[in-house]
Structure formats: C-alpha cells, structure tokens
PDB file of C-alpha atoms in Angstrom:
ATOM      1  CA  UNK A 240       8.428  17.218   5.155  1.00  0.00           C
ATOM      2  CA  UNK A 241       5.023  17.787   3.589  1.00  0.00           C
ATOM      3  CA  UNK A 242       1.560  16.405   3.203  1.00  0.00           C
ATOM      4  CA  UNK A 243       2.926  13.532   1.105  1.00  0.00           C
ATOM      5  CA  UNK A 244       6.394  12.177   0.368  1.00  0.00           C
ATOM      6  CA  UNK A 245       4.978   8.959  -1.055  1.00  0.00           C
ATOM      7  CA  UNK A 246       7.162   6.754  -3.248  1.00  0.00           C
ATOM      8  CA  UNK A 247       6.048   3.306  -4.413  1.00  0.00           C
ATOM      9  CA  UNK A 248       8.264   0.922  -6.396  1.00  0.00           C
ATOM     10  CA  UNK A 249       7.287  -2.451  -7.827  1.00  0.00           C
ATOM     11  CA  UNK A 250      10.352  -4.407  -6.739  1.00  0.00           C
ATOM     12  CA  UNK A 251       9.409  -7.744  -8.263  1.00  0.00           C
ATOM     13  CA  UNK A 252       6.493  -9.938  -9.297  1.00  0.00           C
ATOM     14  CA  UNK A 253       5.756 -13.486 -10.368  1.00  0.00           C
ATOM     15  CA  UNK A 254       7.171 -14.242 -13.797  1.00  0.00           C
ATOM     16  CA  UNK A 255       4.593 -14.653 -16.614  1.00  0.00           C
ATOM     17  CA  UNK A 256       1.665 -14.055 -14.234  1.00  0.00           C
ATOM     18  CA  UNK A 257      -1.131 -14.522 -16.789  1.00  0.00           C
ATOM     19  CA  UNK A 258       0.297 -17.859 -17.932  1.00  0.00           C
ATOM     20  CA  UNK A 259       0.556 -19.121 -14.360  1.00  0.00           C
ATOM     21  CA  UNK A 260      -3.008 -18.100 -13.495  1.00  0.00           C
ATOM     22  CA  UNK A 261      -4.330 -19.754 -16.651  1.00  0.00           C
ATOM     23  CA  UNK A 262      -2.320 -22.903 -15.917  1.00  0.00           C
ATOM     24  CA  UNK A 263      -3.699 -23.159 -12.378  1.00  0.00           C
ATOM     25  CA  UNK A 264      -7.283 -22.557 -13.503  1.00  0.00           C
ATOM     26  CA  UNK A 265      -7.266 -24.937 -16.478  1.00  0.00           C
ATOM     27  CA  UNK A 266      -5.720 -27.675 -14.361  1.00  0.00           C
ATOM     28  CA  UNK A 267      -8.996 -27.784 -12.426  1.00  0.00           C
ATOM     29  CA  UNK A 268     -10.998 -28.676 -15.532  1.00  0.00           C
ATOM     30  CA  UNK A 269      -8.584 -30.585 -17.791  1.00  0.00           C
ATOM     31  CA  UNK A 270      -7.418 -34.216 -17.881  1.00  0.00           C
ATOM     32  CA  UNK A 271      -4.198 -33.094 -19.645  1.00  0.00           C
ATOM     33  CA  UNK A 272      -0.794 -33.466 -18.010  1.00  0.00           C
ATOM     34  CA  UNK A 273       1.026 -30.443 -16.616  1.00  0.00           C
ATOM     35  CA  UNK A 274       3.402 -30.413 -19.592  1.00  0.00           C
ATOM     36  CA  UNK A 275       0.559 -30.566 -22.113  1.00  0.00           C
ATOM     37  CA  UNK A 276      -1.281 -27.770 -20.360  1.00  0.00           C
ATOM     38  CA  UNK A 277       1.862 -25.630 -20.304  1.00  0.00           C
ATOM     39  CA  UNK A 278       2.305 -25.976 -24.067  1.00  0.00           C
ATOM     40  CA  UNK A 279      -1.329 -25.029 -24.740  1.00  0.00           C
ATOM     41  CA  UNK A 280      -1.184 -22.081 -22.380  1.00  0.00           C
ATOM     42  CA  UNK A 281       1.954 -20.651 -23.951  1.00  0.00           C
ATOM     43  CA  UNK A 282       0.143 -20.569 -27.299  1.00  0.00           C
ATOM     44  CA  UNK A 283      -3.069 -19.047 -25.947  1.00  0.00           C
ATOM     45  CA  UNK A 284      -4.446 -15.575 -25.354  1.00  0.00           C
ATOM     46  CA  UNK A 285      -4.690 -15.863 -21.590  1.00  0.00           C
ATOM     47  CA  UNK A 286      -5.911 -12.307 -21.007  1.00  0.00           C
ATOM     48  CA  UNK A 287      -9.426 -13.139 -22.261  1.00  0.00           C
ATOM     49  CA  UNK A 288      -9.448 -16.386 -20.289  1.00  0.00           C
ATOM     50  CA  UNK A 289      -8.559 -14.542 -17.075  1.00  0.00           C
ATOM     51  CA  UNK A 290     -11.320 -11.992 -17.683  1.00  0.00           C
ATOM     52  CA  UNK A 291     -13.725 -14.919 -17.943  1.00  0.00           C
ATOM     53  CA  UNK A 292     -12.389 -16.330 -14.661  1.00  0.00           C
ATOM     54  CA  UNK A 293     -13.113 -13.037 -12.923  1.00  0.00           C
ATOM     55  CA  UNK A 294     -16.645 -12.968 -14.313  1.00  0.00           C
ATOM     56  CA  UNK A 295     -17.182 -16.522 -13.015  1.00  0.00           C
ATOM     57  CA  UNK A 296     -15.792 -15.601  -9.608  1.00  0.00           C
ATOM     58  CA  UNK A 297     -13.144 -18.334  -9.820  1.00  0.00           C
ATOM     59  CA  UNK A 298     -10.546 -16.431  -7.818  1.00  0.00           C
ATOM     60  CA  UNK A 299      -8.238 -19.016  -6.233  1.00  0.00           C
ATOM     61  CA  UNK A 300      -5.878 -19.245  -9.282  1.00  0.00           C
ATOM     62  CA  UNK A 301      -5.018 -15.560  -8.729  1.00  0.00           C
ATOM     63  CA  UNK A 302      -3.409 -16.466  -5.410  1.00  0.00           C
ATOM     64  CA  UNK A 303      -0.435 -18.039  -7.224  1.00  0.00           C
ATOM     65  CA  UNK A 304       0.738 -14.630  -8.470  1.00  0.00           C
ATOM     66  CA  UNK A 305       2.449 -12.213  -6.090  1.00  0.00           C
ATOM     67  CA  UNK A 306       3.703  -8.630  -6.274  1.00  0.00           C
ATOM     68  CA  UNK A 307       6.426  -7.074  -4.125  1.00  0.00           C
ATOM     69  CA  UNK A 308       6.242  -3.340  -3.393  1.00  0.00           C
ATOM     70  CA  UNK A 309       8.782  -1.020  -1.811  1.00  0.00           C
ATOM     71  CA  UNK A 310       7.006   1.874  -0.078  1.00  0.00           C
ATOM     72  CA  UNK A 311       8.431   4.947   1.605  1.00  0.00           C
ATOM     73  CA  UNK A 312       7.121   8.333   2.633  1.00  0.00           C
ATOM     74  CA  UNK A 313       4.046   7.082   4.494  1.00  0.00           C
ATOM     75  CA  UNK A 314       3.150   7.709   8.104  1.00  0.00           C
ATOM     76  CA  UNK A 315       3.026   5.139  10.860  1.00  0.00           C
ATOM     77  CA  UNK A 316      -0.706   5.847  10.931  1.00  0.00           C
ATOM     78  CA  UNK A 317      -0.943   4.680   7.328  1.00  0.00           C
ATOM     79  CA  UNK A 318       1.191   1.589   7.902  1.00  0.00           C
ATOM     80  CA  UNK A 319      -1.039   0.598  10.841  1.00  0.00           C
ATOM     81  CA  UNK A 320      -3.962   0.480   8.395  1.00  0.00           C
ATOM     82  CA  UNK A 321      -1.920  -1.320   5.753  1.00  0.00           C
ATOM     83  CA  UNK A 322      -0.896  -4.233   7.974  1.00  0.00           C
ATOM     84  CA  UNK A 323      -4.536  -4.958   8.790  1.00  0.00           C
ATOM     85  CA  UNK A 324      -4.616  -6.683   5.393  1.00  0.00           C
ATOM     86  CA  UNK A 325      -3.549 -10.044   6.758  1.00  0.00           C
ATOM     87  CA  UNK A 326      -3.036 -12.074   3.582  1.00  0.00           C
ATOM     88  CA  UNK A 327       0.249 -10.323   2.918  1.00  0.00           C
ATOM     89  CA  UNK A 328       3.862 -10.170   4.095  1.00  0.00           C
ATOM     90  CA  UNK A 329       5.502  -7.081   5.570  1.00  0.00           C
ATOM     91  CA  UNK A 330       9.019  -5.910   6.465  1.00  0.00           C
ATOM     92  CA  UNK A 331       9.025  -2.483   8.118  1.00  0.00           C
ATOM     93  CA  UNK A 332      11.799  -0.159   9.234  1.00  0.00           C
ATOM     94  CA  UNK A 333      12.227  -0.613  12.984  1.00  0.00           C
ATOM     95  CA  UNK A 334      11.986   2.298  15.399  1.00  0.00           C
ATOM     96  CA  UNK A 335      13.868   0.114  17.863  1.00  0.00           C
ATOM     97  CA  UNK A 336      17.019  -0.341  15.780  1.00  0.00           C
ATOM     98  CA  UNK A 337      16.794   2.851  13.693  1.00  0.00           C
ATOM     99  CA  UNK A 338      16.859   6.067  15.682  1.00  0.00           C
ATOM    100  CA  UNK A 339      14.535   8.903  14.685  1.00  0.00           C
ATOM    101  CA  UNK A 340      16.636  11.935  13.818  1.00  0.00           C
ATOM    102  CA  UNK A 341      16.876  14.240  10.814  1.00  0.00           C
ATOM    103  CA  UNK A 342      16.857  17.937   9.917  1.00  0.00           C
ATOM    104  CA  UNK A 343      14.089  19.986   8.345  1.00  0.00           C
ATOM    105  CA  UNK A 344      14.377  22.651   5.634  1.00  0.00           C
ATOM    106  CA  UNK A 345      15.331  25.213   8.282  1.00  0.00           C
ATOM    107  CA  UNK A 346      18.216  23.013   9.418  1.00  0.00           C
ATOM    108  CA  UNK A 347      16.527  22.280  12.723  1.00  0.00           C
ATOM    109  CA  UNK A 348      16.455  18.859  14.324  1.00  0.00           C
ATOM    110  CA  UNK A 349      13.329  16.854  13.610  1.00  0.00           C
ATOM    111  CA  UNK A 350      12.400  13.350  12.508  1.00  0.00           C
ATOM    112  CA  UNK A 351      10.717  12.835   9.125  1.00  0.00           C
ATOM    113  CA  UNK A 352       6.951  13.129   9.365  1.00  0.00           C
ATOM    114  CA  UNK A 353       3.793  13.466   7.267  1.00  0.00           C
ATOM    115  CA  UNK A 354       1.481  16.482   7.505  1.00  0.00           C
ATOM    116  CA  UNK A 355      -2.189  15.765   6.675  1.00  0.00           C
ATOM    117  CA  UNK A 356      -3.586  18.166   4.032  1.00  0.00           C
ATOM    118  CA  UNK A 357      -6.443  19.147   6.361  1.00  0.00           C
ATOM    119  CA  UNK A 358      -3.929  20.531   8.851  1.00  0.00           C
ATOM    120  CA  UNK A 359      -2.311  22.629   6.111  1.00  0.00           C
ATOM    121  CA  UNK A 360      -5.703  23.828   4.870  1.00  0.00           C
ATOM    122  CA  UNK A 361      -6.602  24.846   8.409  1.00  0.00           C
ATOM    123  CA  UNK A 362      -3.542  27.114   8.520  1.00  0.00           C
ATOM    124  CA  UNK A 363      -1.850  24.965  11.173  1.00  0.00           C
ATOM    125  CA  UNK A 364       1.162  23.743   9.164  1.00  0.00           C
ATOM    126  CA  UNK A 365       3.817  25.763  11.036  1.00  0.00           C
ATOM    127  CA  UNK A 366       2.121  25.002  14.363  1.00  0.00           C
ATOM    128  CA  UNK A 367       2.236  21.280  13.538  1.00  0.00           C
ATOM    129  CA  UNK A 368       5.899  21.470  12.498  1.00  0.00           C
ATOM    130  CA  UNK A 369       6.763  23.189  15.779  1.00  0.00           C
ATOM    131  CA  UNK A 370       5.103  20.362  17.710  1.00  0.00           C
ATOM    132  CA  UNK A 371       7.117  17.780  15.775  1.00  0.00           C
ATOM    133  CA  UNK A 372      10.331  19.668  16.650  1.00  0.00           C
ATOM    134  CA  UNK A 373       9.285  19.600  20.300  1.00  0.00           C
ATOM    135  CA  UNK A 374       8.770  15.848  20.104  1.00  0.00           C
ATOM    136  CA  UNK A 375      12.246  15.465  18.564  1.00  0.00           C
ATOM    137  CA  UNK A 376      13.759  17.370  21.523  1.00  0.00           C
ATOM    138  CA  UNK A 377      11.881  15.181  24.006  1.00  0.00           C
ATOM    139  CA  UNK A 378      12.930  12.045  22.114  1.00  0.00           C
ATOM    140  CA  UNK A 379      16.607  13.072  22.090  1.00  0.00           C
ATOM    141  CA  UNK A 380      16.433  13.955  25.785  1.00  0.00           C
ATOM    142  CA  UNK A 381      14.955  10.581  26.629  1.00  0.00           C
ATOM    143  CA  UNK A 382      17.482   8.671  24.493  1.00  0.00           C
ATOM    144  CA  UNK A 383      20.282  10.452  26.363  1.00  0.00           C
ATOM    145  CA  UNK A 384      18.666   9.835  29.754  1.00  0.00           C
ATOM    146  CA  UNK A 385      18.310   6.130  29.014  1.00  0.00           C
ATOM    147  CA  UNK A 386      22.047   5.972  28.421  1.00  0.00           C
ATOM    148  CA  UNK A 387      24.266   4.317  25.864  1.00  0.00           C
ATOM    149  CA  UNK A 388      22.274   1.102  25.685  1.00  0.00           C
ATOM    150  CA  UNK A 389      21.938   0.709  21.929  1.00  0.00           C
ATOM    151  CA  UNK A 390      18.498  -0.308  20.781  1.00  0.00           C
ATOM    152  CA  UNK A 391      17.195  -0.238  24.365  1.00  0.00           C
ATOM    153  CA  UNK A 392      17.243   3.577  24.433  1.00  0.00           C
ATOM    154  CA  UNK A 393      15.418   3.795  21.078  1.00  0.00           C
ATOM    155  CA  UNK A 394      13.087   1.009  22.150  1.00  0.00           C
ATOM    156  CA  UNK A 395      11.627   3.054  24.991  1.00  0.00           C
ATOM    157  CA  UNK A 396      12.100   6.567  23.579  1.00  0.00           C
ATOM    158  CA  UNK A 397       9.934   5.626  20.573  1.00  0.00           C
ATOM    159  CA  UNK A 398       6.888   5.676  22.850  1.00  0.00           C
ATOM    160  CA  UNK A 399       6.961   9.461  22.395  1.00  0.00           C
ATOM    161  CA  UNK A 400       6.754   9.306  18.617  1.00  0.00           C
ATOM    162  CA  UNK A 401       3.431  10.116  16.888  1.00  0.00           C
ATOM    163  CA  UNK A 402       1.509   8.405  14.105  1.00  0.00           C
ATOM    164  CA  UNK A 403       2.839  11.186  11.846  1.00  0.00           C
ATOM    165  CA  UNK A 404       6.360   9.696  11.939  1.00  0.00           C
ATOM    166  CA  UNK A 405       7.451   8.618   8.468  1.00  0.00           C
ATOM    167  CA  UNK A 406       8.233   4.960   7.785  1.00  0.00           C
ATOM    168  CA  UNK A 407       9.402   2.575   5.061  1.00  0.00           C
ATOM    169  CA  UNK A 408       7.952  -0.856   4.361  1.00  0.00           C
ATOM    170  CA  UNK A 409       8.154  -3.717   1.858  1.00  0.00           C
ATOM    171  CA  UNK A 410       4.823  -5.401   1.107  1.00  0.00           C
ATOM    172  CA  UNK A 411       4.038  -8.623  -0.737  1.00  0.00           C
ATOM    173  CA  UNK A 412       0.455  -9.420  -1.761  1.00  0.00           C
ATOM    174  CA  UNK A 413      -1.035 -11.943  -4.135  1.00  0.00           C
ATOM    175  CA  UNK A 414      -3.302 -10.803  -6.952  1.00  0.00           C
ATOM    176  CA  UNK A 415      -6.514 -11.900  -5.251  1.00  0.00           C
ATOM    177  CA  UNK A 416      -5.713  -9.966  -2.075  1.00  0.00           C
ATOM    178  CA  UNK A 417      -4.737  -6.922  -4.142  1.00  0.00           C
ATOM    179  CA  UNK A 418      -8.184  -6.907  -5.747  1.00  0.00           C
ATOM    180  CA  UNK A 419      -9.725  -6.802  -2.275  1.00  0.00           C
ATOM    181  CA  UNK A 420      -7.208  -4.192  -1.090  1.00  0.00           C
ATOM    182  CA  UNK A 421      -8.016  -1.907  -4.027  1.00  0.00           C
ATOM    183  CA  UNK A 422     -11.776  -2.327  -3.576  1.00  0.00           C
ATOM    184  CA  UNK A 423     -11.523  -1.083   0.010  1.00  0.00           C
ATOM    185  CA  UNK A 424      -8.622   1.370  -0.022  1.00  0.00           C
ATOM    186  CA  UNK A 425      -9.159   3.115  -3.387  1.00  0.00           C
ATOM    187  CA  UNK A 426     -12.628   4.118  -2.226  1.00  0.00           C
ATOM    188  CA  UNK A 427     -13.249   7.792  -1.417  1.00  0.00           C
ATOM    189  CA  UNK A 428     -14.336   6.640   2.032  1.00  0.00           C
ATOM    190  CA  UNK A 429     -10.800   5.400   2.756  1.00  0.00           C
ATOM    191  CA  UNK A 430      -8.420   7.685   4.647  1.00  0.00           C
ATOM    192  CA  UNK A 431      -6.608  10.028   2.222  1.00  0.00           C
ATOM    193  CA  UNK A 432      -3.096   8.638   2.719  1.00  0.00           C
ATOM    194  CA  UNK A 433      -3.794   4.934   2.245  1.00  0.00           C
ATOM    195  CA  UNK A 434      -6.111   5.817  -0.655  1.00  0.00           C
ATOM    196  CA  UNK A 435      -3.198   7.573  -2.371  1.00  0.00           C
ATOM    197  CA  UNK A 436      -0.951   4.579  -1.648  1.00  0.00           C
ATOM    198  CA  UNK A 437      -3.457   2.049  -2.998  1.00  0.00           C
ATOM    199  CA  UNK A 438      -3.998   4.103  -6.162  1.00  0.00           C
ATOM    200  CA  UNK A 439      -0.243   4.214  -6.857  1.00  0.00           C
ATOM    201  CA  UNK A 440       0.024   0.457  -6.321  1.00  0.00           C
ATOM    202  CA  UNK A 441      -2.886  -0.102  -8.716  1.00  0.00           C
ATOM    203  CA  UNK A 442      -1.186   1.970 -11.422  1.00  0.00           C
ATOM    204  CA  UNK A 443       1.891  -0.248 -11.180  1.00  0.00           C
ATOM    205  CA  UNK A 444       0.131  -3.612 -11.384  1.00  0.00           C
ATOM    206  CA  UNK A 445      -2.172  -2.521 -14.224  1.00  0.00           C
ATOM    207  CA  UNK A 446       0.936  -2.230 -16.373  1.00  0.00           C
ATOM    208  CA  UNK A 447       1.858  -5.845 -15.584  1.00  0.00           C
ATOM    209  CA  UNK A 448      -1.455  -7.751 -15.661  1.00  0.00           C
ATOM    210  CA  UNK A 449      -4.097  -5.580 -17.259  1.00  0.00           C
ATOM    211  CA  UNK A 450      -6.385  -8.608 -17.653  1.00  0.00           C
ATOM    212  CA  UNK A 451      -6.816  -8.715 -13.876  1.00  0.00           C
ATOM    213  CA  UNK A 452      -6.539  -5.093 -12.853  1.00  0.00           C
ATOM    214  CA  UNK A 453      -7.965  -3.096 -15.782  1.00  0.00           C
ATOM    215  CA  UNK A 454     -11.340  -2.885 -14.016  1.00  0.00           C
ATOM    216  CA  UNK A 455      -9.965  -2.902 -10.485  1.00  0.00           C
ATOM    217  CA  UNK A 456     -10.477  -0.126  -7.970  1.00  0.00           C
ATOM    218  CA  UNK A 457     -13.294   0.742  -5.556  1.00  0.00           C
ATOM    219  CA  UNK A 458     -16.398  -1.441  -5.727  1.00  0.00           C
ATOM    220  CA  UNK A 459     -18.399   1.242  -7.537  1.00  0.00           C
ATOM    221  CA  UNK A 460     -16.184   0.913 -10.628  1.00  0.00           C
ATOM    222  CA  UNK A 461     -18.172  -2.055 -11.897  1.00  0.00           C
ATOM    223  CA  UNK A 462     -21.290  -2.017  -9.734  1.00  0.00           C
ATOM    224  CA  UNK A 463     -23.306   0.011  -7.241  1.00  0.00           C
ATOM    225  CA  UNK A 464     -21.663   1.772  -4.311  1.00  0.00           C
ATOM    226  CA  UNK A 465     -21.425  -0.584  -1.329  1.00  0.00           C
ATOM    227  CA  UNK A 466     -21.076   2.164   1.283  1.00  0.00           C
ATOM    228  CA  UNK A 467     -24.822   2.650   1.749  1.00  0.00           C
ATOM    229  CA  UNK A 468     -25.673   5.890   3.581  1.00  0.00           C
ATOM    230  CA  UNK A 469     -21.938   6.619   3.884  1.00  0.00           C
ATOM    231  CA  UNK A 470     -21.499   6.937   0.103  1.00  0.00           C
ATOM    232  CA  UNK A 471     -19.420   9.844  -1.193  1.00  0.00           C
ATOM    233  CA  UNK A 472     -22.066  10.469  -3.878  1.00  0.00           C
ATOM    234  CA  UNK A 473     -19.415  10.858  -6.609  1.00  0.00           C
ATOM    235  CA  UNK A 474     -19.735   7.570  -8.452  1.00  0.00           C
ATOM    236  CA  UNK A 475     -19.423   9.079 -11.956  1.00  0.00           C
ATOM    237  CA  UNK A 476     -16.347  11.047 -10.971  1.00  0.00           C
ATOM    238  CA  UNK A 477     -14.743   7.981  -9.389  1.00  0.00           C
ATOM    239  CA  UNK A 478     -15.441   5.799 -12.423  1.00  0.00           C
ATOM    240  CA  UNK A 479     -13.884   8.394 -14.714  1.00  0.00           C
ATOM    241  CA  UNK A 480     -10.798   8.647 -12.537  1.00  0.00           C
ATOM    242  CA  UNK A 481     -10.085   4.912 -12.512  1.00  0.00           C
ATOM    243  CA  UNK A 482     -10.940   4.453 -16.183  1.00  0.00           C
ATOM    244  CA  UNK A 483      -8.060   6.749 -17.128  1.00  0.00           C
ATOM    245  CA  UNK A 484      -5.725   5.775 -14.283  1.00  0.00           C
TER     246      UNK A 484
END
C-alpha cells in the first residue's frame, strides 16, 4: 500500500487509426467511392490532414477510433470520478463478488488501499493504515455475521469500505472523448489521483496517434487557462511538462 500503485496498460486500439479518421472525414467532402477513398488514403500522409481537421474543429471523425485501457491501483474515489465521463465503456472489479481481503507489509490483515500524499505529508500515514486495518476487522466480522451466503455477505459488508479501497477497471474511450478527458483531468485543478491516471493514459496514446494527441493535455497547453480565478498560475510550467511528456 502507498500513495500510488497505479498501473495503466493499453490493451488494444482501433487498427490504423489515422487512416480510419482520414477516411471518415474525406467521405464527407468527396464524391469518390469507399474503395477509391481507401486507396488514396493509404497513399497519403494522414497525420497532417488530421492536424488540419483539429484546427477546423471537425471532430466527429475521431469518434470512429477507440482505445482500451486496463487500469489498476486506483482508489474507488478515483473510479467514481472516472465513470462520470459518460461517452465511454467500463468494466470494474465487483466488491459484491470479490471479497476485500489481503495482507500488508507487516503481514496483518487489510484490504488494498490508496493513501493520499497529503495524509503522508501530514505525518498521518501510520494512523491512516491503522484505520484501514480496523475497517478490515469490521468487514470480516460483518461477513461472518451475515453467514455463508456467497455474494450476499460481501454485498452488504462492502458498505463499510472507504473510497480509499483499491480497484481495477477496464475503460474504452474514443479519441474525441479522450481529448475532452485530457483537457479536464490533466489540469492542475483536477484531483491528484485522476490527474496522474489521465497523464499516464495520454503518454500511451501519444505513441499511437501523435497527430491527434501531440498537443493534447489541459486546455492551457494551446490557449489561455479556462479556470478563471481558480487558475493554478503555473501555465508555463504546465506547458513545459506536457511538451516533453
């Protein structure tokens, strides 16, 4: 257990994403057949064409390309924020069918959990860990009291579990939604855990479709800060970070 056990894997993505985006976009403006367009696209430099699409704000062709991420080592608090992005698909480890039980570095019973850095910095790490061990004891006691009823005991015992409990989730988003996700969640104003998650996801997709994601990140990467009076005031630092991501 620690402040972050984050692991993000790009499980899969649409094959030849730049070609597909270019095909969808050019179809809107061309009298050519699908086969003729496909031949032209395969011979073209689609990266520059996609950059032009983004400048024009013609975003719907990006919706044809999807990315599938495997994510583990995030808290339930983080996943609650993640699933608010509605143009996406999610499959999350169930606390109903999967019981919460593990052992910590001291060999004591406790579920896996995330410790926020601020709690560590405040000198409350051991205090926090003790509270999680207490919750594990209460959880085990309740599971036993509810009897040998399979998922029913976990189903009700999970009401004791905190947002700190660690979870695993598979997420699928299309390229257009990812651009929005990064603009909101890579921002310094985002909560630290989902900001770290979004940044790791951005690193992965930049390697696949740099034409779309090379300038992606918080809104201040390519324009003024949109947070108004809530700005972090670190626009130069943020731009430097995402330039060399």
